[in-house]
Amino acid sequence: MKFNISNCELVSFFLTLVFCFFISTSSDEFLDCLSQTISSDNIVFTPNDTSYSPLLQSTIQNLRFNTTTTPKPLAIITPLSYSHVQSTVICGVKSRLNIRTRSGGHDYEGLSYTSFDHAPFIILDLNQLRSVSVDSQAKTAWVESGATLGELYYWVSQKSNLLGFPAGECTSVGVGGHISGGGYGMMARKYGLSADNVIDALLVDVKGRILDRDSMGEDLFWAIRGGGGASFGVVLSWKINLVYVPPIVTVSSVSKSLDEDATRLVYKWQQIAHNITEDLFINLIITPVQATDQENSSMQVTINSLFLGTVEEFMKTVSDGFPELGLQQKDCTEMSWIESVVYYSIYFKGQNIETLIERRPQPKSYFKVKSDYVKNAIPEEALGEIFKWCLKENVMLAMEPHGGKMSEIDETATPYPHREGNLYIIQYIIVWDDVGFISTQKNVASIRRIYEKMAPYVSKNPREAYVNFRDLDIGTNCYACSTCYVQAMKWGTRYFKGNFKKLAMVKGVVDPKNFFRNEQSIPPLVLSQSY
C-alpha cells in the first residue's frame, strides 16, 4: 500500500511528536523535582486527580476561557507556605515549564489560568495564602496575595472602624493581581490607588529567593506596584498603609432613564466628578434596558455615590457642586465604611459583612471588556449618539472619575501613568449567556465596533488603557523574535506610557531569560554595557 504524504505533513507530524514528548518529559521532570521538597497530596493536582477540574474552575470568572478547547495546565499547585512557592518556581525553571500565577482569577483575558500560545504551563494558585495581619496602632497591614479584597476589608474593619484601604468594589478580586496592576477603587480620589499605598512586599524571584523591599531594590519594588507582579516573580505578600475612614459614610444610588434627562446629567458629571471634594466619589453605570418592543428599549444611567461623611454634609456638597442631580435625602443612607463595601459589592448588597470572608460561589458569565481614558468632556450631542450605539450593540459603560489625589501623584511615581489630565476612565462591558463560538464572535465584534467609534472622544497617542482591565485586542507578545520589546510597545505604551521602557529594563535585570511570561507580560530589555 502506498501513502502520499507531503514534506509539510511529515514536518508537522514530527513537530507534534516532539511537542508531545517535551510536554511529557517536562511534566515528569517538574513533578519529580517538586516531590523532593513537597510531599503533601493536598498541594499538587494533576489531570488524573478528581479535584483537578473543580479546582481549576473554582475561580475562573470568564466562561470564555472555561471550554473544552481552552488550554489546561499540566498541574495546579496550591502552596500552603512560602517554601512551596519557592520550590514551584525552582522546579518550573529547571523543567522549562511556564508558571501562571493566580490569586483571584479575575484576569479579564484569563491569563492567570490559561495559555493562548498552547505552550505547556502550570498554575500556581495562591488561594490558600490569604492571611491578613493588621497593626492598628501603626496603621499598617501585611496581606497575602491570595486574600480577596473583601477579606482584606473585613479584617481591617475588625481591628478598627476608623481604618480602611483604597481598592476596588468587586470584593472577590484577589489582592495579588489587583495591587500589582495599580488597584483603582472608590477612595482613589481621596487616597490614590492601592499600589500608591504599598510600603513593602515579599517576592519570590526567578532564582527562588524571597526578597523584601530592601533586598529587591527600589526599581523592582517600583515595577511590581502597577506594572503587573506576575512579570517579575511571585508576590507573596504586601505591606500596606491603611487610611482613615470616618465612623459614618453616606451612600446613594439613583437611576434615571434618557427620558429623565440622563444625557444632560452625564454631560454635567464629566465637568464635576473629577473636581468636586475628594471626600466624594461619583461613578456612572450606563446600562442597556432591552424591552420586548424595541421602540421602548433605552439606556439607564445609575449614579452611585460614596461620601466620607454624614448625610447632611453630603447633601450640602451635592447641592453646592452638582445641583442638577436633584438628589433628595431619602435617596441617601448612612452606614459604616465596611457596610458600604458590602453595599457596593456586586453580589452581596443587603447582606451582612461576614459574607466578605465566606468565599461564596458567585454567578459567572461570558464577557469581554475594553477601556479608555477621557481627557476632555464628550459633547452632550455626541453622548446621545454613543448611547444609541451602546443600545444597539447591548454594551454597558462604567465611568469612574479621576482627579483629587490621582492628579497629585506624578505619572512616574509608579508604573500606573494615568494621572493629571484624565477626567475619568471608561470601561466597556458586554455580557452574554449563549454558549458557543458564533455567539462569542458576535458579541466580541459588538464591543469592538463601539470601541472603534469612540476613538474621537478619548485619549490619543497613545490611546491609553488600564492594565487591570486586560484587553488582548491591543496587542500581544511575540516570544520567538529578536524584537520582542519593540513589538510589545504596541500594547505596553497604552498601559504604561513612558513607564514601559523602565519596566522592560527592570525585567531585563531581574528575569533576563523571560521565565515569568504571558501574552502581555513585560518583555526583558537588556541594554548593552556601553549604556
Short mmCIF file of C-alpha atoms in Angstrom, two decimals:
data_model
loop_
_atom_site.label_atom_id
_atom_site.label_comp_id
_atom_site.label_asym_id
_atom_site.label_seq_id
_atom_site.Cartn_x
_atom_site.Cartn_y
_atom_site.Cartn_z
CA MET A 1 0.00 0.00 0.00
CA LYS A 2 1.35 3.43 -0.95
CA PHE A 3 0.87 6.55 1.20
CA ASN A 4 1.05 10.04 -0.31
CA ILE A 5 2.47 12.19 2.48
CA SER A 6 3.85 15.65 1.74
CA ASN A 7 7.00 17.02 3.30
CA CYS A 8 4.93 19.59 5.20
CA GLU A 9 2.77 16.84 6.67
CA LEU A 10 5.86 14.92 7.72
CA VAL A 11 7.32 18.01 9.39
CA SER A 12 4.02 18.74 11.12
CA PHE A 13 3.79 15.15 12.34
CA PHE A 14 7.36 15.24 13.57
CA LEU A 15 6.89 18.55 15.40
CA THR A 16 3.75 17.22 17.05
CA LEU A 17 5.65 14.20 18.31
CA VAL A 18 8.46 16.42 19.61
CA PHE A 19 5.99 18.77 21.30
CA CYS A 20 4.12 15.92 22.99
CA PHE A 21 7.41 14.37 24.09
CA PHE A 22 8.53 17.74 25.50
CA ILE A 23 5.29 18.15 27.44
CA SER A 24 5.51 14.66 28.88
CA THR A 25 9.19 14.99 29.76
CA SER A 26 8.84 18.47 31.24
CA SER A 27 5.80 17.50 33.27
CA ASP A 28 7.52 14.41 34.68
CA GLU A 29 10.68 16.37 35.40
CA PHE A 30 8.71 19.10 37.16
CA LEU A 31 6.70 16.71 39.32
CA ASP A 32 9.80 14.67 40.19
CA CYS A 33 11.61 17.85 41.19
CA LEU A 34 8.69 19.06 43.25
CA SER A 35 8.26 15.73 45.03
CA GLN A 36 11.70 16.16 46.57
CA THR A 37 10.52 19.16 48.60
CA ILE A 38 6.70 18.97 48.65
CA SER A 39 5.09 15.77 49.88
CA SER A 40 1.51 16.80 50.61
CA ASP A 41 -1.19 15.29 48.40
CA ASN A 42 -3.27 18.42 49.04
CA ILE A 43 -0.91 20.74 47.22
CA VAL A 44 -0.17 19.21 43.81
CA PHE A 45 -3.07 18.40 41.47
CA THR A 46 -2.77 16.84 38.01
CA PRO A 47 -5.48 16.00 35.44
CA ASN A 48 -5.61 12.48 36.92
CA ASP A 49 -6.87 13.86 40.25
CA THR A 50 -10.62 14.16 40.82
CA SER A 51 -10.08 17.56 42.46
CA TYR A 52 -8.24 18.97 39.43
CA SER A 53 -11.21 20.21 37.38
CA PRO A 54 -13.23 21.68 40.29
CA LEU A 55 -10.07 23.46 41.50
CA LEU A 56 -9.25 24.80 38.05
CA GLN A 57 -12.80 26.09 37.54
CA SER A 58 -13.26 27.41 41.08
CA THR A 59 -12.12 30.97 40.40
CA ILE A 60 -12.45 31.18 36.63
CA GLN A 61 -14.69 34.22 36.26
CA ASN A 62 -14.92 34.49 32.48
CA LEU A 63 -16.61 31.48 30.87
CA ARG A 64 -14.97 32.34 27.55
CA PHE A 65 -11.92 30.58 28.99
CA ASN A 66 -13.67 27.61 30.53
CA THR A 67 -14.42 25.49 27.47
CA THR A 68 -13.34 22.03 26.37
CA THR A 69 -10.85 23.58 23.94
CA THR A 70 -9.31 26.01 26.43
CA PRO A 71 -5.66 25.00 27.09
CA LYS A 72 -5.37 23.46 30.56
CA PRO A 73 -2.40 23.37 32.96
CA LEU A 74 -0.26 20.26 33.34
CA ALA A 75 -0.63 20.72 37.09
CA ILE A 76 -2.09 23.08 39.67
CA ILE A 77 -0.02 23.90 42.75
CA THR A 78 -1.80 25.33 45.80
CA PRO A 79 1.03 26.30 48.17
CA LEU A 80 0.47 26.35 51.91
CA SER A 81 3.78 28.02 52.70
CA TYR A 82 6.26 30.35 51.06
CA SER A 83 8.72 27.47 50.67
CA HIS A 84 6.16 25.72 48.44
CA VAL A 85 6.19 28.76 46.15
CA GLN A 86 9.98 28.75 46.08
CA SER A 87 10.05 25.06 45.16
CA THR A 88 7.47 25.57 42.42
CA VAL A 89 9.50 28.37 40.83
CA ILE A 90 12.80 26.49 41.09
CA CYS A 91 11.32 23.33 39.59
CA GLY A 92 9.48 25.32 36.91
CA VAL A 93 12.74 26.93 35.80
CA LYS A 94 14.57 23.60 35.88
CA SER A 95 11.94 21.83 33.76
CA ARG A 96 11.31 24.85 31.48
CA LEU A 97 7.61 24.98 32.34
CA ASN A 98 5.85 28.33 32.28
CA ILE A 99 4.10 29.35 35.51
CA ARG A 100 0.78 31.20 35.54
CA THR A 101 0.13 32.79 38.93
CA ARG A 102 -3.50 33.07 40.05
CA SER A 103 -4.78 34.90 43.10
CA GLY A 104 -8.46 35.66 42.43
CA GLY A 105 -8.95 34.50 38.84
CA HIS A 106 -10.40 37.81 37.66
CA ASP A 107 -7.98 38.49 34.81
CA TYR A 108 -10.37 39.62 32.07
CA GLU A 109 -8.47 37.63 29.42
CA GLY A 110 -7.78 34.57 31.57
CA LEU A 111 -4.01 34.99 31.57
CA SER A 112 -3.69 33.70 35.13
CA TYR A 113 -5.04 30.28 34.26
CA THR A 114 -4.68 29.55 30.54
CA SER A 115 -2.22 30.00 27.67
CA PHE A 116 -3.04 31.20 24.19
CA ASP A 117 0.20 30.04 22.56
CA HIS A 118 -0.55 26.45 23.67
CA ALA A 119 2.82 26.18 25.39
CA PRO A 120 2.77 23.79 28.38
CA PHE A 121 2.24 25.53 31.71
CA ILE A 122 1.34 25.04 35.35
CA ILE A 123 -0.87 27.16 37.59
CA LEU A 124 0.45 28.46 40.90
CA ASP A 125 -2.82 29.09 42.72
CA LEU A 126 -2.28 31.32 45.76
CA ASN A 127 -5.78 30.68 47.13
CA GLN A 128 -4.50 29.32 50.45
CA LEU A 129 -2.01 32.14 51.06
CA ARG A 130 -4.65 34.57 52.30
CA SER A 131 -3.69 35.84 55.77
CA VAL A 132 -4.27 39.47 56.77
CA SER A 133 -2.25 40.80 59.72
CA VAL A 134 -3.34 44.26 60.88
CA ASP A 135 -1.37 46.63 63.12
CA SER A 136 -3.97 49.24 64.01
CA GLN A 137 -1.50 51.28 66.06
CA ALA A 138 0.94 51.64 63.18
CA LYS A 139 -1.98 51.84 60.69
CA THR A 140 -0.40 49.17 58.50
CA ALA A 141 -1.16 45.60 57.46
CA TRP A 142 0.52 42.66 55.77
CA VAL A 143 -1.85 40.95 53.34
CA GLU A 144 -1.02 37.85 51.34
CA SER A 145 -1.68 37.81 47.60
CA GLY A 146 -4.26 35.01 47.80
CA ALA A 147 -6.60 37.03 50.01
CA THR A 148 -9.61 38.67 48.38
CA LEU A 149 -10.31 42.39 48.64
CA GLY A 150 -13.35 41.52 50.73
CA GLU A 151 -11.22 39.59 53.22
CA LEU A 152 -8.76 42.47 53.45
CA TYR A 153 -11.54 44.99 54.08
CA TYR A 154 -13.23 42.77 56.65
CA TRP A 155 -10.17 42.03 58.79
CA VAL A 156 -9.08 45.67 58.76
CA SER A 157 -12.56 46.71 59.93
CA GLN A 158 -12.43 44.18 62.76
CA LYS A 159 -9.40 45.97 64.18
CA SER A 160 -10.76 49.50 63.80
CA ASN A 161 -13.86 51.13 62.34
CA LEU A 162 -11.70 54.15 61.52
CA LEU A 163 -9.33 52.34 59.16
CA GLY A 164 -9.83 51.17 55.61
CA PHE A 165 -7.93 50.63 52.37
CA PRO A 166 -8.41 52.17 48.91
CA ALA A 167 -9.11 49.34 46.46
CA GLY A 168 -11.82 48.04 44.14
CA GLU A 169 -15.54 47.41 44.59
CA CYS A 170 -15.51 43.78 43.43
CA THR A 171 -14.78 42.03 46.71
CA SER A 172 -13.90 38.61 45.23
CA VAL A 173 -10.93 40.03 43.32
CA GLY A 174 -7.57 38.71 44.52
CA VAL A 175 -5.26 41.15 46.29
CA GLY A 176 -2.22 39.98 44.31
CA GLY A 177 -3.50 40.80 40.85
CA HIS A 178 -5.35 43.94 41.94
CA ILE A 179 -2.43 45.69 43.63
CA SER A 180 0.16 44.62 41.07
CA GLY A 181 -1.92 46.28 38.33
CA GLY A 182 -2.46 49.51 40.29
CA GLY A 183 -5.77 48.94 42.04
CA TYR A 184 -8.46 51.57 41.38
CA GLY A 185 -11.46 51.97 43.68
CA MET A 186 -13.98 54.32 45.27
CA MET A 187 -11.46 56.04 47.54
CA ALA A 188 -8.89 56.64 44.78
CA ARG A 189 -9.66 60.36 44.58
CA LYS A 190 -9.00 60.65 48.32
CA TYR A 191 -6.04 58.31 48.79
CA GLY A 192 -4.83 57.20 45.35
CA LEU A 193 -4.53 53.65 44.06
CA SER A 194 -3.90 50.55 46.13
CA ALA A 195 -0.35 50.49 44.75
CA ASP A 196 0.21 54.06 45.94
CA ASN A 197 -0.26 52.80 49.49
CA VAL A 198 2.15 49.83 49.40
CA ILE A 199 5.26 50.26 51.55
CA ASP A 200 6.88 46.80 51.35
CA ALA A 201 6.42 43.42 49.71
CA LEU A 202 7.75 39.86 49.71
CA LEU A 203 8.52 38.38 46.30
CA VAL A 204 9.94 35.07 45.05
CA ASP A 205 12.26 35.82 42.14
CA VAL A 206 13.33 33.60 39.25
CA LYS A 207 16.13 32.14 41.41
CA GLY A 208 13.66 31.09 44.08
CA ARG A 209 14.81 33.69 46.59
CA ILE A 210 12.40 35.56 48.87
CA LEU A 211 13.09 39.27 48.57
CA ASP A 212 11.70 42.21 50.52
CA ARG A 213 11.84 45.87 49.54
CA ASP A 214 15.42 46.29 50.74
CA SER A 215 16.79 43.18 49.08
CA MET A 216 14.87 43.52 45.81
CA GLY A 217 15.86 47.17 45.36
CA GLU A 218 13.77 50.23 44.58
CA ASP A 219 13.50 49.59 40.83
CA LEU A 220 11.86 46.18 41.25
CA PHE A 221 9.73 47.46 44.11
CA TRP A 222 8.57 50.26 41.80
CA ALA A 223 7.80 47.81 38.98
CA ILE A 224 5.53 45.46 40.94
CA ARG A 225 3.33 48.33 42.14
CA GLY A 226 1.33 48.77 38.95
CA GLY A 227 3.43 47.00 36.32
CA GLY A 228 1.98 43.56 36.92
CA GLY A 229 3.68 41.45 39.57
CA ALA A 230 3.48 38.24 37.52
CA SER A 231 6.06 39.63 35.06
CA PHE A 232 8.79 39.83 37.68
CA GLY A 233 8.22 36.95 40.09
CA VAL A 234 5.58 35.79 42.52
CA VAL A 235 4.50 38.41 45.03
CA LEU A 236 3.70 36.58 48.24
CA SER A 237 2.56 39.43 50.46
CA TRP A 238 2.16 43.20 50.56
CA LYS A 239 2.69 45.63 53.41
CA ILE A 240 0.18 48.44 53.05
CA ASN A 241 -0.59 51.75 54.69
CA LEU A 242 -4.15 51.83 55.99
CA VAL A 243 -6.15 55.02 55.61
CA TYR A 244 -8.59 56.93 57.78
CA VAL A 245 -12.30 56.40 57.20
CA PRO A 246 -14.91 58.29 59.26
CA PRO A 247 -17.28 56.38 61.55
CA ILE A 248 -20.16 57.32 59.23
CA VAL A 249 -20.18 57.39 55.42
CA THR A 250 -23.11 58.07 53.13
CA VAL A 251 -24.11 56.10 50.04
CA SER A 252 -26.58 56.90 47.30
CA SER A 253 -27.61 55.06 44.17
CA VAL A 254 -30.07 56.81 41.84
CA SER A 255 -31.15 55.62 38.38
CA LYS A 256 -32.52 57.76 35.58
CA SER A 257 -33.62 56.97 32.04
CA LEU A 258 -32.76 59.03 28.98
CA ASP A 259 -36.31 60.37 29.11
CA GLU A 260 -35.45 61.86 32.52
CA ASP A 261 -32.68 64.00 31.05
CA ALA A 262 -29.97 61.48 31.92
CA THR A 263 -27.81 62.50 28.95
CA ARG A 264 -27.53 66.04 30.30
CA LEU A 265 -26.62 64.67 33.73
CA VAL A 266 -23.81 62.58 32.23
CA TYR A 267 -22.51 65.64 30.38
CA LYS A 268 -22.56 67.67 33.58
CA TRP A 269 -20.97 64.81 35.58
CA GLN A 270 -17.94 64.97 33.28
CA GLN A 271 -17.26 68.52 34.41
CA ILE A 272 -17.88 67.94 38.11
CA ALA A 273 -16.88 64.45 39.27
CA HIS A 274 -13.10 64.96 38.97
CA ASN A 275 -13.18 68.44 40.53
CA ILE A 276 -15.51 68.02 43.48
CA THR A 277 -14.24 67.41 47.03
CA GLU A 278 -12.01 64.33 47.40
CA ASP A 279 -14.42 63.03 50.05
CA LEU A 280 -17.00 62.37 47.33
CA PHE A 281 -16.74 59.69 44.67
CA ILE A 282 -19.47 59.56 41.99
CA ASN A 283 -19.41 56.96 39.25
CA LEU A 284 -21.84 56.13 36.47
CA ILE A 285 -23.12 52.76 35.29
CA ILE A 286 -24.90 53.13 31.96
CA THR A 287 -26.84 50.03 31.02
CA PRO A 288 -28.99 48.97 28.05
CA VAL A 289 -32.52 48.12 29.13
CA GLN A 290 -33.93 45.95 26.36
CA ALA A 291 -37.71 45.80 26.00
CA THR A 292 -39.80 43.33 24.00
CA ASP A 293 -40.87 46.30 21.93
CA GLN A 294 -37.61 47.68 20.53
CA GLU A 295 -39.03 51.20 20.50
CA ASN A 296 -39.26 51.12 24.30
CA SER A 297 -35.68 49.96 24.79
CA SER A 298 -33.44 52.61 26.33
CA MET A 299 -30.26 53.26 28.27
CA GLN A 300 -30.44 53.65 32.04
CA VAL A 301 -27.92 55.77 33.94
CA THR A 302 -27.22 54.81 37.55
CA ILE A 303 -25.37 57.42 39.62
CA ASN A 304 -23.53 55.80 42.54
CA SER A 305 -22.01 57.95 45.28
CA LEU A 306 -19.78 57.29 48.27
CA PHE A 307 -19.29 60.25 50.60
CA LEU A 308 -16.85 60.08 53.50
CA GLY A 309 -19.11 61.87 55.96
CA THR A 310 -22.68 62.31 57.17
CA VAL A 311 -25.78 62.67 55.03
CA GLU A 312 -26.12 66.34 55.99
CA GLU A 313 -22.59 67.06 54.78
CA PHE A 314 -23.21 65.01 51.64
CA MET A 315 -26.44 66.84 50.79
CA LYS A 316 -24.75 70.22 51.18
CA THR A 317 -21.81 69.14 49.00
CA VAL A 318 -24.09 67.86 46.23
CA SER A 319 -26.43 70.85 46.43
CA ASP A 320 -23.49 73.21 46.03
CA GLY A 321 -21.49 71.21 43.47
CA PHE A 322 -23.97 69.11 41.49
CA PRO A 323 -27.48 70.56 41.94
CA GLU A 324 -28.56 69.16 38.54
CA LEU A 325 -28.61 65.70 40.13
CA GLY A 326 -31.71 66.70 42.11
CA LEU A 327 -30.69 64.42 44.96
CA GLN A 328 -33.01 64.15 47.95
CA GLN A 329 -32.20 62.98 51.45
CA LYS A 330 -34.47 59.95 51.03
CA ASP A 331 -32.06 58.76 48.30
CA CYS A 332 -29.20 58.56 50.81
CA THR A 333 -28.22 56.09 53.52
CA GLU A 334 -25.72 56.46 56.34
CA MET A 335 -23.63 53.44 57.33
CA SER A 336 -20.14 52.40 58.34
CA TRP A 337 -17.41 52.20 55.71
CA ILE A 338 -17.29 48.39 55.85
CA GLU A 339 -21.07 48.30 55.32
CA SER A 340 -20.60 50.50 52.24
CA VAL A 341 -18.18 47.88 50.90
CA VAL A 342 -20.98 45.31 51.05
CA TYR A 343 -23.47 47.82 49.63
CA TYR A 344 -21.38 48.35 46.51
CA SER A 345 -20.10 44.80 46.10
CA ILE A 346 -21.85 43.33 43.08
CA TYR A 347 -23.50 40.31 44.65
CA PHE A 348 -23.67 40.98 48.41
CA LYS A 349 -25.81 44.11 48.67
CA GLY A 350 -28.18 43.88 51.63
CA GLN A 351 -26.25 41.11 53.36
CA ASN A 352 -24.09 41.20 56.48
CA ILE A 353 -20.39 41.96 56.43
CA GLU A 354 -19.43 38.35 57.21
CA THR A 355 -20.26 37.50 53.59
CA LEU A 356 -16.96 39.17 52.71
CA ILE A 357 -14.99 36.26 54.16
CA GLU A 358 -17.23 33.36 53.19
CA ARG A 359 -15.95 32.92 49.63
CA ARG A 360 -19.36 32.01 48.30
CA PRO A 361 -19.60 30.83 44.68
CA GLN A 362 -20.71 33.73 42.50
CA PRO A 363 -22.54 33.83 39.18
CA LYS A 364 -20.28 33.52 36.15
CA SER A 365 -20.81 34.61 32.57
CA TYR A 366 -19.24 35.13 29.19
CA PHE A 367 -17.91 38.65 28.83
CA LYS A 368 -15.47 40.96 27.09
CA VAL A 369 -14.15 44.26 28.45
CA LYS A 370 -12.23 47.18 26.95
CA SER A 371 -11.14 50.51 28.46
CA ASP A 372 -10.38 54.13 27.63
CA TYR A 373 -9.36 57.34 29.36
CA VAL A 374 -11.14 60.63 28.69
CA LYS A 375 -9.26 63.93 28.91
CA ASN A 376 -11.89 66.30 27.51
CA ALA A 377 -15.63 66.25 28.20
CA ILE A 378 -17.58 64.50 25.46
CA PRO A 379 -20.20 66.89 23.99
CA GLU A 380 -23.78 66.26 25.03
CA GLU A 381 -24.91 65.64 21.46
CA ALA A 382 -22.15 63.05 21.00
CA LEU A 383 -23.16 61.33 24.23
CA GLY A 384 -26.64 60.87 22.78
CA GLU A 385 -25.16 59.13 19.74
CA ILE A 386 -22.90 56.97 21.90
CA PHE A 387 -25.88 55.78 23.94
CA LYS A 388 -27.68 54.81 20.73
CA TRP A 389 -24.67 52.76 19.64
CA CYS A 390 -24.47 51.03 23.00
CA LEU A 391 -28.19 50.25 23.00
CA LYS A 392 -27.92 48.71 19.54
CA GLU A 393 -24.86 46.61 20.46
CA ASN A 394 -26.03 45.84 24.02
CA VAL A 395 -22.85 47.28 25.55
CA MET A 396 -22.68 48.66 29.11
CA LEU A 397 -20.49 51.60 30.12
CA ALA A 398 -18.90 52.18 33.53
CA MET A 399 -17.40 55.66 34.05
CA GLU A 400 -15.22 56.37 37.09
CA PRO A 401 -13.69 59.76 37.89
CA HIS A 402 -10.08 60.68 38.43
CA GLY A 403 -8.86 63.98 39.86
CA GLY A 404 -8.12 64.61 43.52
CA LYS A 405 -5.17 62.56 44.82
CA MET A 406 -4.92 60.80 41.46
CA SER A 407 -3.88 64.07 39.82
CA GLU A 408 -1.39 64.97 42.57
CA ILE A 409 0.79 61.89 42.12
CA ASP A 410 3.44 62.08 39.38
CA GLU A 411 2.87 59.70 36.48
CA THR A 412 6.32 58.15 37.01
CA ALA A 413 5.85 57.53 40.76
CA THR A 414 4.52 54.04 39.96
CA PRO A 415 4.05 52.28 36.60
CA TYR A 416 0.40 53.49 36.51
CA PRO A 417 0.75 56.69 34.42
CA HIS A 418 -2.85 57.85 34.01
CA ARG A 419 -2.74 60.75 36.43
CA GLU A 420 -3.15 64.51 35.89
CA GLY A 421 -5.24 65.48 32.89
CA ASN A 422 -7.59 62.49 32.96
CA LEU A 423 -11.22 63.27 33.74
CA TYR A 424 -12.31 59.66 34.02
CA ILE A 425 -11.85 56.09 32.84
CA ILE A 426 -14.45 54.25 30.76
CA GLN A 427 -14.96 50.52 30.99
CA TYR A 428 -16.89 48.99 28.07
CA ILE A 429 -18.57 45.73 29.06
CA ILE A 430 -20.57 43.19 27.10
CA VAL A 431 -22.03 40.10 28.78
CA TRP A 432 -23.83 37.18 27.20
CA ASP A 433 -25.26 33.77 28.13
CA ASP A 434 -25.32 31.91 24.82
CA VAL A 435 -22.73 29.16 24.60
CA GLY A 436 -20.62 28.67 21.52
CA PHE A 437 -18.05 30.16 19.17
CA ILE A 438 -20.55 32.03 16.99
CA SER A 439 -22.13 33.82 19.96
CA THR A 440 -18.72 34.78 21.29
CA GLN A 441 -17.61 36.14 17.93
CA LYS A 442 -20.83 38.14 17.58
CA ASN A 443 -20.58 39.77 20.99
CA VAL A 444 -16.86 40.47 20.80
CA ALA A 445 -17.46 42.12 17.41
CA SER A 446 -20.14 44.31 19.01
CA ILE A 447 -17.87 45.74 21.68
CA ARG A 448 -15.06 46.23 19.17
CA ARG A 449 -17.37 48.35 17.00
CA ILE A 450 -18.23 50.57 19.97
CA TYR A 451 -14.55 50.90 20.83
CA GLU A 452 -13.69 51.90 17.27
CA LYS A 453 -16.42 54.53 17.16
CA MET A 454 -15.25 56.02 20.48
CA ALA A 455 -11.80 56.89 19.13
CA PRO A 456 -12.50 60.62 18.52
CA TYR A 457 -13.58 61.17 22.14
CA VAL A 458 -10.81 59.51 24.15
CA SER A 459 -7.07 59.81 24.78
CA LYS A 460 -4.71 59.67 21.80
CA ASN A 461 -1.06 58.97 21.06
CA PRO A 462 -1.24 56.62 22.79
CA ARG A 463 -4.85 55.62 23.21
CA GLU A 464 -4.48 54.72 26.87
CA ALA A 465 -5.84 51.63 28.63
CA TYR A 466 -5.81 50.20 32.17
CA VAL A 467 -3.81 47.01 32.63
CA ASN A 468 -6.23 45.65 35.24
CA PHE A 469 -8.91 45.82 32.54
CA ARG A 470 -6.85 43.42 30.43
CA ASP A 471 -7.52 43.56 26.68
CA LEU A 472 -5.57 41.35 24.26
CA ASP A 473 -7.07 43.23 21.31
CA ILE A 474 -4.49 45.98 21.78
CA GLY A 475 -1.57 43.60 21.23
CA THR A 476 0.23 40.51 22.46
CA ASN A 477 3.81 39.37 22.90
CA CYS A 478 5.96 37.56 20.38
CA TYR A 479 8.25 35.19 22.27
CA ALA A 480 10.41 33.82 19.45
CA CYS A 481 11.71 37.01 17.91
CA SER A 482 14.59 39.42 18.29
CA THR A 483 12.31 42.47 18.51
CA CYS A 484 10.10 41.42 21.43
CA TYR A 485 10.35 44.78 23.17
CA VAL A 486 9.59 46.76 20.01
CA GLN A 487 6.54 44.64 19.25
CA ALA A 488 5.34 44.82 22.86
CA MET A 489 5.43 48.62 22.74
CA LYS A 490 2.17 48.42 20.78
CA TRP A 491 0.28 47.42 23.93
CA GLY A 492 2.85 48.41 26.57
CA THR A 493 2.76 52.14 25.89
CA ARG A 494 -1.02 52.11 26.08
CA TYR A 495 -1.00 50.62 29.57
CA PHE A 496 2.13 52.33 30.89
CA LYS A 497 3.03 55.20 28.51
CA GLY A 498 6.66 56.30 29.13
CA ASN A 499 6.99 53.92 32.08
CA PHE A 500 7.02 50.90 29.78
CA LYS A 501 10.70 51.22 28.89
CA LYS A 502 11.72 51.34 32.55
CA LEU A 503 9.56 48.29 33.27
CA ALA A 504 11.29 46.39 30.45
CA MET A 505 14.71 47.43 31.73
CA VAL A 506 13.86 46.20 35.23
CA LYS A 507 12.65 42.94 33.67
CA GLY A 508 15.96 42.67 31.79
CA VAL A 509 17.82 42.79 35.09
CA VAL A 510 15.68 40.51 37.28
CA ASP A 511 14.40 38.00 34.67
CA PRO A 512 16.51 38.39 31.51
CA LYS A 513 15.53 34.97 30.12
CA ASN A 514 11.83 35.86 30.43
CA PHE A 515 10.74 32.92 32.57
CA PHE A 516 7.79 34.80 34.08
CA ARG A 517 5.83 35.50 30.94
CA ASN A 518 2.39 35.58 29.40
CA GLU A 519 0.70 37.14 26.39
CA GLN A 520 1.02 40.63 27.90
CA SER A 521 3.88 40.29 30.36
CA ILE A 522 6.68 42.83 30.37
CA PRO A 523 9.44 41.70 27.94
CA PRO A 524 13.08 41.96 29.04
CA LEU A 525 15.05 44.88 27.62
CA VAL A 526 18.75 44.21 28.15
CA LEU A 527 20.85 47.23 27.28
CA SER A 528 24.47 46.92 26.20
CA GLN A 529 27.18 47.69 28.73
CA SER A 530 28.02 50.91 26.90
CA TYR A 531 24.85 52.34 28.38
#
